[in-house]
Short mmCIF file of N, CA and C in Angstrom, two decimals:
data_model
loop_
_atom_site.label_atom_id
_atom_site.label_comp_id
_atom_site.label_asym_id
_atom_site.label_seq_id
_atom_site.Cartn_x
_atom_site.Cartn_y
_atom_site.Cartn_z
N MET A 1126 -34.46 -20.89 24.18
CA MET A 1126 -34.36 -20.85 22.75
C MET A 1126 -34.32 -22.23 22.45
N PRO A 1127 -35.35 -22.68 20.83
CA PRO A 1127 -34.33 -23.55 20.31
C PRO A 1127 -33.56 -23.46 19.39
N GLU A 1128 -32.54 -24.29 18.42
CA GLU A 1128 -31.89 -24.69 17.52
C GLU A 1128 -32.08 -23.65 16.20
N PRO A 1129 -31.50 -22.43 16.05
CA PRO A 1129 -32.02 -21.83 14.74
C PRO A 1129 -32.05 -22.34 13.89
N SER A 1130 -32.74 -22.26 12.59
CA SER A 1130 -32.47 -22.40 11.61
C SER A 1130 -31.82 -21.36 10.80
N ILE A 1131 -31.15 -21.73 9.70
CA ILE A 1131 -30.33 -20.81 9.06
C ILE A 1131 -30.55 -20.98 7.32
N ARG A 1132 -30.24 -19.66 6.33
CA ARG A 1132 -31.64 -19.54 5.33
C ARG A 1132 -31.15 -18.58 4.78
N ILE A 1133 -31.02 -18.40 3.36
CA ILE A 1133 -30.96 -17.59 2.25
C ILE A 1133 -31.46 -16.36 2.91
N ALA A 1134 -31.28 -15.18 2.66
CA ALA A 1134 -32.38 -14.25 3.43
C ALA A 1134 -33.37 -14.32 1.95
N ARG A 1135 -34.16 -13.48 2.05
CA ARG A 1135 -35.17 -13.61 0.75
C ARG A 1135 -35.63 -11.35 0.80
N ALA A 1136 -35.93 -10.95 0.36
CA ALA A 1136 -36.46 -9.93 0.13
C ALA A 1136 -36.94 -9.36 1.21
N ALA A 1137 -38.35 -10.30 1.33
CA ALA A 1137 -39.39 -9.56 2.53
C ALA A 1137 -38.56 -9.57 4.08
N ASP A 1138 -37.33 -9.75 4.35
CA ASP A 1138 -36.55 -10.03 5.26
C ASP A 1138 -35.83 -8.86 5.25
N GLU A 1139 -36.16 -7.68 4.16
CA GLU A 1139 -35.37 -6.35 4.63
C GLU A 1139 -35.59 -5.70 6.00
N ASP A 1140 -36.67 -5.15 6.24
CA ASP A 1140 -36.97 -4.51 6.78
C ASP A 1140 -36.87 -4.94 8.40
N GLU A 1141 -36.78 -6.24 8.49
CA GLU A 1141 -36.72 -6.74 9.42
C GLU A 1141 -34.73 -7.39 10.29
N LEU A 1142 -34.61 -7.18 9.18
CA LEU A 1142 -32.82 -6.99 9.43
C LEU A 1142 -32.28 -5.59 9.48
N ALA A 1143 -32.52 -4.90 8.60
CA ALA A 1143 -32.48 -3.20 9.09
C ALA A 1143 -32.85 -3.02 10.23
N VAL A 1144 -33.57 -3.30 11.35
CA VAL A 1144 -33.98 -2.96 12.53
C VAL A 1144 -33.21 -3.44 13.37
N LEU A 1145 -32.48 -5.38 13.07
CA LEU A 1145 -31.64 -5.49 13.24
C LEU A 1145 -30.77 -4.96 13.58
N ASP A 1146 -30.38 -4.62 11.84
CA ASP A 1146 -28.89 -4.52 12.27
C ASP A 1146 -28.33 -3.05 12.77
N ARG A 1147 -29.50 -1.78 12.47
CA ARG A 1147 -29.22 -0.63 13.66
C ARG A 1147 -29.08 -0.45 14.91
N ALA A 1148 -30.67 -1.90 15.01
CA ALA A 1148 -30.02 -2.02 16.70
C ALA A 1148 -29.06 -2.33 17.38
N THR A 1149 -27.95 -3.22 16.53
CA THR A 1149 -27.00 -3.60 17.10
C THR A 1149 -25.37 -3.13 16.71
N TRP A 1150 -25.62 -1.79 16.04
CA TRP A 1150 -25.35 -1.20 15.68
C TRP A 1150 -23.50 -0.57 17.32
N SER A 1151 -22.56 -0.74 17.10
CA SER A 1151 -21.27 -1.08 18.41
C SER A 1151 -20.09 -0.22 17.46
N THR A 1152 -19.70 0.04 18.24
CA THR A 1152 -18.17 1.14 18.35
C THR A 1152 -17.75 0.59 18.26
N LEU A 1153 -17.51 -1.31 18.82
CA LEU A 1153 -17.17 -2.45 19.22
C LEU A 1153 -16.81 -2.78 17.91
N HIS A 1154 -17.63 -3.13 17.07
CA HIS A 1154 -16.93 -3.84 15.37
C HIS A 1154 -17.67 -2.71 13.81
N ALA A 1155 -18.76 -1.19 14.18
CA ALA A 1155 -18.64 -0.89 13.54
C ALA A 1155 -17.45 0.49 12.91
N VAL A 1156 -17.22 0.59 12.28
CA VAL A 1156 -15.98 2.03 11.21
C VAL A 1156 -17.20 3.05 11.02
N ALA A 1157 -18.44 3.03 10.29
CA ALA A 1157 -19.09 4.37 10.15
C ALA A 1157 -19.68 4.59 11.14
N PRO A 1158 -20.55 5.80 10.57
CA PRO A 1158 -20.86 6.54 12.56
C PRO A 1158 -22.71 5.81 12.35
N ARG A 1159 -22.62 5.87 13.37
CA ARG A 1159 -24.46 5.49 13.55
C ARG A 1159 -25.35 5.88 12.38
N PRO A 1160 -26.53 4.66 12.43
CA PRO A 1160 -27.21 5.11 11.15
C PRO A 1160 -27.62 5.56 11.97
N GLU A 1161 -28.50 6.73 10.80
CA GLU A 1161 -29.57 8.44 11.20
C GLU A 1161 -30.73 8.13 10.40
N PRO A 1162 -31.80 8.11 10.26
CA PRO A 1162 -33.07 8.22 9.28
C PRO A 1162 -32.15 10.00 8.47
N PRO A 1163 -32.51 9.58 7.62
CA PRO A 1163 -34.04 8.50 6.34
C PRO A 1163 -32.71 7.49 6.38
N TYR A 1164 -32.38 6.40 6.63
CA TYR A 1164 -32.22 4.98 7.10
C TYR A 1164 -32.10 4.75 4.92
N ARG A 1165 -30.85 3.88 4.41
CA ARG A 1165 -30.80 3.80 3.28
C ARG A 1165 -31.17 2.00 3.73
N PRO A 1166 -31.82 1.71 2.38
CA PRO A 1166 -32.40 0.40 1.81
C PRO A 1166 -31.30 -0.92 2.87
N PHE A 1167 -31.68 -1.60 3.53
CA PHE A 1167 -30.59 -2.43 3.62
C PHE A 1167 -29.95 -3.61 2.34
N PHE A 1168 -30.96 -3.88 1.62
CA PHE A 1168 -30.65 -4.11 0.01
C PHE A 1168 -30.25 -2.99 -0.39
N ASP A 1169 -29.63 -3.60 -1.37
CA ASP A 1169 -29.03 -3.00 -3.00
C ASP A 1169 -28.09 -3.68 -3.68
N GLU A 1170 -27.94 -2.78 -4.90
CA GLU A 1170 -27.22 -3.82 -5.57
C GLU A 1170 -25.69 -4.32 -5.36
N ARG A 1171 -25.37 -3.97 -4.39
CA ARG A 1171 -23.65 -4.62 -3.68
C ARG A 1171 -24.56 -5.14 -2.34
N HIS A 1172 -25.52 -5.18 -1.80
CA HIS A 1172 -26.30 -6.11 -0.53
C HIS A 1172 -27.33 -7.16 -0.84
N ARG A 1173 -27.14 -7.97 -1.87
CA ARG A 1173 -28.10 -8.97 -2.94
C ARG A 1173 -28.44 -9.57 -1.69
N PRO A 1174 -30.26 -9.90 -1.17
CA PRO A 1174 -30.38 -10.87 -0.40
C PRO A 1174 -30.32 -11.81 -0.24
N GLU A 1175 -29.22 -12.68 -1.58
CA GLU A 1175 -28.70 -13.87 -1.43
C GLU A 1175 -26.86 -14.34 -0.64
N ASP A 1176 -27.06 -12.24 -0.74
CA ASP A 1176 -24.77 -12.41 -0.25
C ASP A 1176 -25.51 -12.97 1.10
N PHE A 1177 -26.92 -12.78 2.10
CA PHE A 1177 -26.92 -13.27 2.94
C PHE A 1177 -27.25 -14.03 3.53
N LEU A 1178 -27.35 -14.68 4.80
CA LEU A 1178 -27.18 -16.01 5.23
C LEU A 1178 -27.81 -15.56 6.18
N VAL A 1179 -29.50 -15.79 7.01
CA VAL A 1179 -30.24 -14.88 8.25
C VAL A 1179 -30.78 -16.63 9.15
N ALA A 1180 -30.49 -16.00 10.17
CA ALA A 1180 -30.95 -17.53 11.73
C ALA A 1180 -32.22 -17.28 12.08
N GLU A 1181 -33.08 -17.80 11.87
CA GLU A 1181 -34.20 -17.49 12.84
C GLU A 1181 -34.38 -18.47 13.31
N SER A 1182 -35.57 -17.96 14.31
CA SER A 1182 -36.24 -19.32 15.63
C SER A 1182 -37.88 -18.89 16.10
N GLY A 1183 -38.56 -19.49 15.97
CA GLY A 1183 -40.18 -19.15 15.67
C GLY A 1183 -40.46 -17.95 14.86
N GLY A 1184 -39.66 -17.87 13.62
CA GLY A 1184 -39.84 -16.94 13.12
C GLY A 1184 -40.15 -16.00 13.21
N ARG A 1185 -38.56 -15.47 13.96
CA ARG A 1185 -37.90 -13.83 14.03
C ARG A 1185 -36.83 -13.88 14.05
N VAL A 1186 -36.19 -13.27 12.87
CA VAL A 1186 -35.02 -13.53 12.45
C VAL A 1186 -33.79 -12.49 14.74
N LEU A 1187 -32.74 -13.93 14.30
CA LEU A 1187 -32.06 -13.34 15.29
C LEU A 1187 -30.54 -12.93 14.57
N GLY A 1188 -30.26 -12.86 13.36
CA GLY A 1188 -28.73 -12.00 13.62
C GLY A 1188 -28.72 -12.79 11.71
N TYR A 1189 -27.63 -12.17 11.54
CA TYR A 1189 -27.63 -12.69 9.99
C TYR A 1189 -26.01 -12.37 9.88
N ILE A 1190 -25.54 -13.17 8.59
CA ILE A 1190 -24.03 -12.81 8.13
C ILE A 1190 -23.84 -12.54 6.35
N ARG A 1191 -22.92 -12.20 5.86
CA ARG A 1191 -23.04 -11.88 5.22
C ARG A 1191 -21.76 -11.95 3.99
N LEU A 1192 -22.24 -13.19 3.26
CA LEU A 1192 -20.56 -13.93 2.62
C LEU A 1192 -20.40 -13.22 0.67
N THR A 1193 -19.34 -12.43 0.00
CA THR A 1193 -19.37 -11.81 -0.69
C THR A 1193 -18.27 -11.72 -0.85
N HIS A 1194 -17.55 -11.64 -2.50
CA HIS A 1194 -16.71 -11.68 -3.31
C HIS A 1194 -15.52 -10.69 -2.73
N PRO A 1195 -14.19 -10.61 -2.33
CA PRO A 1195 -13.70 -9.18 -1.56
C PRO A 1195 -13.06 -8.46 -2.87
N THR A 1196 -13.07 -9.36 -4.07
CA THR A 1196 -12.57 -8.26 -5.57
C THR A 1196 -13.31 -8.57 -5.94
N PRO A 1197 -13.78 -7.74 -7.29
CA PRO A 1197 -14.37 -8.12 -8.49
C PRO A 1197 -13.17 -9.13 -9.60
N LEU A 1198 -12.29 -9.25 -9.08
CA LEU A 1198 -11.58 -9.82 -9.86
C LEU A 1198 -11.76 -11.37 -9.93
N PRO A 1199 -11.24 -12.44 -11.40
CA PRO A 1199 -11.46 -13.39 -12.09
C PRO A 1199 -10.24 -13.76 -10.96
N SER A 1200 -8.98 -13.97 -10.78
CA SER A 1200 -8.23 -14.03 -9.68
C SER A 1200 -8.17 -14.24 -8.52
N ASN A 1201 -9.07 -13.54 -8.50
CA ASN A 1201 -9.43 -13.24 -6.75
C ASN A 1201 -10.74 -13.86 -6.25
N ALA A 1202 -11.98 -15.25 -7.82
CA ALA A 1202 -13.03 -15.27 -7.64
C ALA A 1202 -13.30 -16.64 -6.31
N HIS A 1203 -11.99 -16.97 -6.57
CA HIS A 1203 -11.88 -18.37 -5.51
C HIS A 1203 -12.08 -17.84 -4.06
N VAL A 1204 -12.24 -17.20 -3.74
CA VAL A 1204 -12.03 -16.84 -1.60
C VAL A 1204 -13.18 -15.77 -2.20
N LEU A 1205 -13.97 -15.69 -1.01
CA LEU A 1205 -15.48 -15.12 -0.59
C LEU A 1205 -14.56 -14.74 0.04
N ALA A 1206 -15.60 -13.41 1.60
CA ALA A 1206 -15.48 -12.80 2.65
C ALA A 1206 -16.50 -12.49 3.49
N ILE A 1207 -16.51 -12.67 4.72
CA ILE A 1207 -17.74 -12.30 5.23
C ILE A 1207 -17.34 -10.52 5.21
N GLN A 1208 -18.67 -10.44 5.63
CA GLN A 1208 -18.52 -8.49 5.40
C GLN A 1208 -19.89 -8.12 6.17
N GLY A 1209 -20.17 -8.35 6.91
CA GLY A 1209 -21.18 -7.83 7.92
C GLY A 1209 -21.41 -9.38 8.58
N PHE A 1210 -21.83 -8.98 10.27
CA PHE A 1210 -22.54 -10.38 10.72
C PHE A 1210 -23.47 -9.26 11.91
N ALA A 1211 -24.08 -9.70 11.81
CA ALA A 1211 -24.81 -9.45 13.32
C ALA A 1211 -25.62 -10.61 14.47
N VAL A 1212 -25.95 -10.42 15.21
CA VAL A 1212 -26.82 -10.80 16.19
C VAL A 1212 -27.58 -10.49 17.34
N ALA A 1213 -28.74 -10.72 16.72
CA ALA A 1213 -29.50 -9.86 18.28
C ALA A 1213 -28.97 -10.40 19.55
N ASP A 1214 -29.65 -8.95 20.41
CA ASP A 1214 -28.84 -9.07 22.01
C ASP A 1214 -29.63 -10.16 22.23
N GLU A 1215 -30.86 -10.40 22.65
CA GLU A 1215 -31.31 -11.69 23.28
C GLU A 1215 -30.54 -13.04 22.62
N ALA A 1216 -30.43 -13.46 21.76
CA ALA A 1216 -30.12 -14.46 20.85
C ALA A 1216 -28.41 -14.41 21.34
N ARG A 1217 -27.27 -13.40 21.90
CA ARG A 1217 -26.13 -14.04 21.97
C ARG A 1217 -25.73 -14.54 22.85
N GLY A 1218 -24.33 -15.17 22.93
CA GLY A 1218 -24.98 -16.42 23.88
C GLY A 1218 -25.04 -17.48 24.30
N ARG A 1219 -25.95 -17.25 22.93
CA ARG A 1219 -26.63 -19.23 23.21
C ARG A 1219 -26.38 -19.95 21.40
N GLY A 1220 -24.99 -19.44 20.49
CA GLY A 1220 -25.17 -20.37 19.45
C GLY A 1220 -25.39 -19.99 17.97
N VAL A 1221 -26.53 -18.04 18.65
CA VAL A 1221 -26.68 -18.11 16.98
C VAL A 1221 -25.15 -17.82 16.19
N GLY A 1222 -24.57 -17.19 16.86
CA GLY A 1222 -23.37 -16.48 16.01
C GLY A 1222 -21.84 -17.71 15.45
N ARG A 1223 -22.49 -18.28 16.54
CA ARG A 1223 -21.24 -19.26 16.35
C ARG A 1223 -21.86 -20.76 14.90
N ALA A 1224 -22.68 -20.56 14.81
CA ALA A 1224 -23.84 -21.31 13.64
C ALA A 1224 -24.52 -20.64 12.47
N LEU A 1225 -24.38 -19.02 12.97
CA LEU A 1225 -24.08 -18.49 11.14
C LEU A 1225 -22.29 -18.59 10.83
N VAL A 1226 -21.24 -18.44 11.35
CA VAL A 1226 -20.31 -18.80 11.03
C VAL A 1226 -20.33 -19.81 10.23
N ARG A 1227 -20.51 -20.96 11.33
CA ARG A 1227 -20.95 -22.60 10.49
C ARG A 1227 -21.16 -22.57 9.02
N ALA A 1228 -22.29 -21.98 8.74
CA ALA A 1228 -23.53 -22.38 7.93
C ALA A 1228 -22.36 -21.44 7.10
N ALA A 1229 -21.76 -20.45 6.73
CA ALA A 1229 -20.97 -19.20 6.23
C ALA A 1229 -19.95 -19.85 5.70
N VAL A 1230 -19.69 -21.39 6.34
CA VAL A 1230 -18.26 -22.13 5.65
C VAL A 1230 -18.64 -22.71 5.01
N ALA A 1231 -20.00 -23.31 5.13
CA ALA A 1231 -20.28 -24.95 4.69
C ALA A 1231 -21.06 -24.23 3.69
N GLU A 1232 -21.27 -22.75 3.44
CA GLU A 1232 -22.12 -22.01 2.41
C GLU A 1232 -20.89 -21.60 1.17
N ALA A 1233 -19.99 -21.33 2.03
CA ALA A 1233 -18.77 -20.79 0.75
C ALA A 1233 -17.79 -21.76 0.12
N ARG A 1234 -17.40 -22.92 1.15
CA ARG A 1234 -17.91 -24.53 -0.10
C ARG A 1234 -18.74 -24.91 -0.79
N ARG A 1235 -19.96 -24.93 -0.75
CA ARG A 1235 -20.85 -24.78 -1.99
C ARG A 1235 -20.74 -24.32 -2.77
N ARG A 1236 -20.25 -22.89 -2.65
CA ARG A 1236 -20.19 -22.15 -3.49
C ARG A 1236 -18.74 -22.22 -4.47
N GLY A 1237 -17.82 -23.19 -3.67
CA GLY A 1237 -16.58 -23.22 -4.58
C GLY A 1237 -15.34 -23.20 -4.05
N ALA A 1238 -15.48 -21.51 -3.45
CA ALA A 1238 -14.61 -21.14 -2.75
C ALA A 1238 -13.50 -21.80 -2.04
N ARG A 1239 -12.85 -21.86 -2.11
CA ARG A 1239 -11.49 -22.16 -1.73
C ARG A 1239 -10.62 -21.89 -0.03
N ARG A 1240 -11.34 -20.27 0.42
CA ARG A 1240 -10.32 -19.42 0.94
C ARG A 1240 -11.98 -18.73 1.33
N LEU A 1241 -12.03 -18.30 2.51
CA LEU A 1241 -12.97 -17.47 3.34
C LEU A 1241 -11.99 -16.54 4.90
N THR A 1242 -12.27 -15.03 3.83
CA THR A 1242 -11.76 -13.56 4.76
C THR A 1242 -12.71 -12.99 5.40
N LEU A 1243 -11.71 -12.05 6.08
CA LEU A 1243 -13.09 -11.06 6.68
C LEU A 1243 -11.71 -10.30 8.06
N ARG A 1244 -12.32 -9.42 7.78
CA ARG A 1244 -11.58 -8.04 8.81
C ARG A 1244 -13.20 -7.85 9.99
N VAL A 1245 -11.55 -7.59 11.31
CA VAL A 1245 -12.33 -7.91 12.48
C VAL A 1245 -11.67 -6.29 13.48
N LEU A 1246 -12.17 -5.50 13.80
CA LEU A 1246 -11.60 -4.42 14.68
C LEU A 1246 -10.46 -5.30 15.72
N GLY A 1247 -9.26 -5.06 16.22
CA GLY A 1247 -8.34 -5.34 17.22
C GLY A 1247 -9.15 -5.37 18.94
N HIS A 1248 -9.97 -4.61 18.24
CA HIS A 1248 -10.58 -4.38 20.38
C HIS A 1248 -12.02 -5.33 20.24
N ASN A 1249 -12.93 -6.35 19.41
CA ASN A 1249 -13.70 -6.59 19.44
C ASN A 1249 -13.55 -8.25 19.61
N THR A 1250 -12.70 -8.59 20.83
CA THR A 1250 -12.44 -9.64 21.76
C THR A 1250 -13.43 -11.14 21.28
N PRO A 1251 -14.64 -10.33 21.71
CA PRO A 1251 -15.52 -11.97 21.37
C PRO A 1251 -15.81 -11.53 19.92
N ALA A 1252 -16.00 -11.31 19.32
CA ALA A 1252 -15.64 -11.59 17.70
C ALA A 1252 -14.27 -12.30 17.21
N ARG A 1253 -13.01 -11.73 17.69
CA ARG A 1253 -11.74 -12.73 17.36
C ARG A 1253 -12.34 -13.94 18.00
N SER A 1254 -12.74 -13.89 19.05
CA SER A 1254 -12.48 -15.51 19.89
C SER A 1254 -13.17 -16.88 18.67
N LEU A 1255 -14.27 -15.92 18.46
CA LEU A 1255 -15.02 -17.17 17.88
C LEU A 1255 -14.77 -17.27 16.70
N TYR A 1256 -14.33 -16.59 15.91
CA TYR A 1256 -13.45 -17.03 14.36
C TYR A 1256 -12.70 -17.90 14.96
N ALA A 1257 -11.49 -17.14 15.42
CA ALA A 1257 -9.80 -18.29 15.97
C ALA A 1257 -10.81 -19.63 16.78
N SER A 1258 -11.69 -20.35 17.03
CA SER A 1258 -12.24 -21.26 17.71
C SER A 1258 -12.88 -21.68 16.43
N GLU A 1259 -12.94 -20.82 15.51
CA GLU A 1259 -14.09 -21.93 13.72
C GLU A 1259 -13.04 -22.19 13.50
N GLY A 1260 -11.31 -21.69 13.43
CA GLY A 1260 -10.15 -21.97 12.51
C GLY A 1260 -9.66 -20.70 11.78
N PHE A 1261 -10.28 -19.48 11.61
CA PHE A 1261 -10.07 -18.25 11.37
C PHE A 1261 -8.24 -17.84 12.35
N ALA A 1262 -7.48 -17.31 10.67
CA ALA A 1262 -5.35 -16.87 12.01
C ALA A 1262 -5.95 -15.67 11.60
N VAL A 1263 -5.45 -14.93 12.74
CA VAL A 1263 -4.97 -13.85 11.74
C VAL A 1263 -3.73 -13.92 11.04
N GLU A 1264 -4.22 -12.90 9.70
CA GLU A 1264 -3.33 -12.99 8.46
C GLU A 1264 -2.67 -11.74 7.97
N GLY A 1265 -2.82 -10.48 9.51
CA GLY A 1265 -2.41 -9.61 8.69
C GLY A 1265 -3.14 -9.12 9.70
N VAL A 1266 -2.35 -7.60 10.28
CA VAL A 1266 -2.67 -6.49 11.08
C VAL A 1266 -2.03 -4.89 10.64
N LEU A 1267 -3.35 -4.43 9.99
CA LEU A 1267 -3.03 -2.55 9.67
C LEU A 1267 -3.14 -1.77 11.72
N PRO A 1268 -2.27 -1.70 11.98
CA PRO A 1268 -2.16 -1.07 13.91
C PRO A 1268 -2.92 0.71 12.94
N GLY A 1269 -3.63 1.10 13.70
CA GLY A 1269 -4.55 2.25 14.01
C GLY A 1269 -4.92 2.28 12.91
N GLU A 1270 -6.05 1.92 12.03
CA GLU A 1270 -6.32 2.18 10.76
C GLU A 1270 -7.37 3.02 11.14
N PHE A 1271 -8.36 2.80 12.16
CA PHE A 1271 -9.67 3.15 11.76
C PHE A 1271 -9.38 4.34 13.88
N LEU A 1272 -10.03 5.41 13.64
CA LEU A 1272 -9.85 6.07 14.73
C LEU A 1272 -11.30 5.91 15.18
N ILE A 1273 -12.43 6.03 16.71
CA ILE A 1273 -12.92 5.17 16.57
C ILE A 1273 -13.18 5.75 18.20
N ASP A 1274 -14.22 6.91 18.38
CA ASP A 1274 -14.65 6.52 19.97
C ASP A 1274 -12.72 8.22 20.42
N GLY A 1275 -12.08 8.15 19.65
CA GLY A 1275 -10.75 8.94 19.81
C GLY A 1275 -9.81 7.90 19.85
N ARG A 1276 -9.76 6.95 19.81
CA ARG A 1276 -8.75 5.78 20.20
C ARG A 1276 -8.60 5.14 18.70
N TYR A 1277 -7.38 4.90 18.24
CA TYR A 1277 -7.10 4.52 17.01
C TYR A 1277 -7.24 2.64 17.60
N VAL A 1278 -7.52 1.96 16.70
CA VAL A 1278 -7.98 1.05 16.46
C VAL A 1278 -7.48 0.19 15.27
N ASP A 1279 -7.22 -1.09 15.14
CA ASP A 1279 -6.18 -2.14 14.82
C ASP A 1279 -7.50 -2.38 13.59
N ASP A 1280 -6.96 -3.13 12.65
CA ASP A 1280 -8.18 -3.66 11.48
C ASP A 1280 -7.39 -5.05 11.61
N VAL A 1281 -7.44 -6.21 12.39
CA VAL A 1281 -7.22 -7.31 11.79
C VAL A 1281 -7.88 -8.02 10.50
N CYS A 1282 -6.93 -8.93 9.70
CA CYS A 1282 -7.35 -9.46 8.21
C CYS A 1282 -7.08 -10.94 8.95
N MET A 1283 -7.79 -11.34 8.81
CA MET A 1283 -8.56 -13.10 9.33
C MET A 1283 -9.34 -14.11 8.16
N GLY A 1284 -8.21 -14.91 8.08
CA GLY A 1284 -8.51 -15.98 7.09
C GLY A 1284 -8.54 -17.97 7.37
N ARG A 1285 -9.58 -18.33 6.24
CA ARG A 1285 -8.66 -19.85 6.64
C ARG A 1285 -8.72 -20.94 5.21
N GLY A 1286 -9.00 -21.48 5.12
CA GLY A 1286 -8.41 -22.59 3.83
C GLY A 1286 -10.23 -23.44 4.59
N LEU A 1287 -10.38 -23.57 3.48
CA LEU A 1287 -11.85 -24.45 2.82
C LEU A 1287 -11.59 -25.58 2.99
#
């Protein structure tokens, strides 16, 4: 697989991103129930195309990562958060996720952020390992924050300076 290119999403990506999002749904990372028809739009007033970085190769979307402000407060405007991240099954283990995380760090810097944060489920070892290897540190844990498949799962808050 050639190195993916990463770009800001376009409105025309909506259908492909929605299909990817549903295909990658898993209790490893999702706290909401599995999406069922009728599906909500992928893009809306809170999830705008310009909030997403898209990895593609050969004209096919392989993954996305979403950057947004964690709050609307001016006192928090220097912080961006990763709130959404998916990589197509066939692209996993090939550096696509790492490329997206690195692109998110670069984009956050470009937008003037001083910090980048995220939340990840405690049992999501692959994602936690990726984030740690890219400079994110655990900054807090909300024990048993979610009940998923009959198990209480920690919500792990991670962040890094930019």
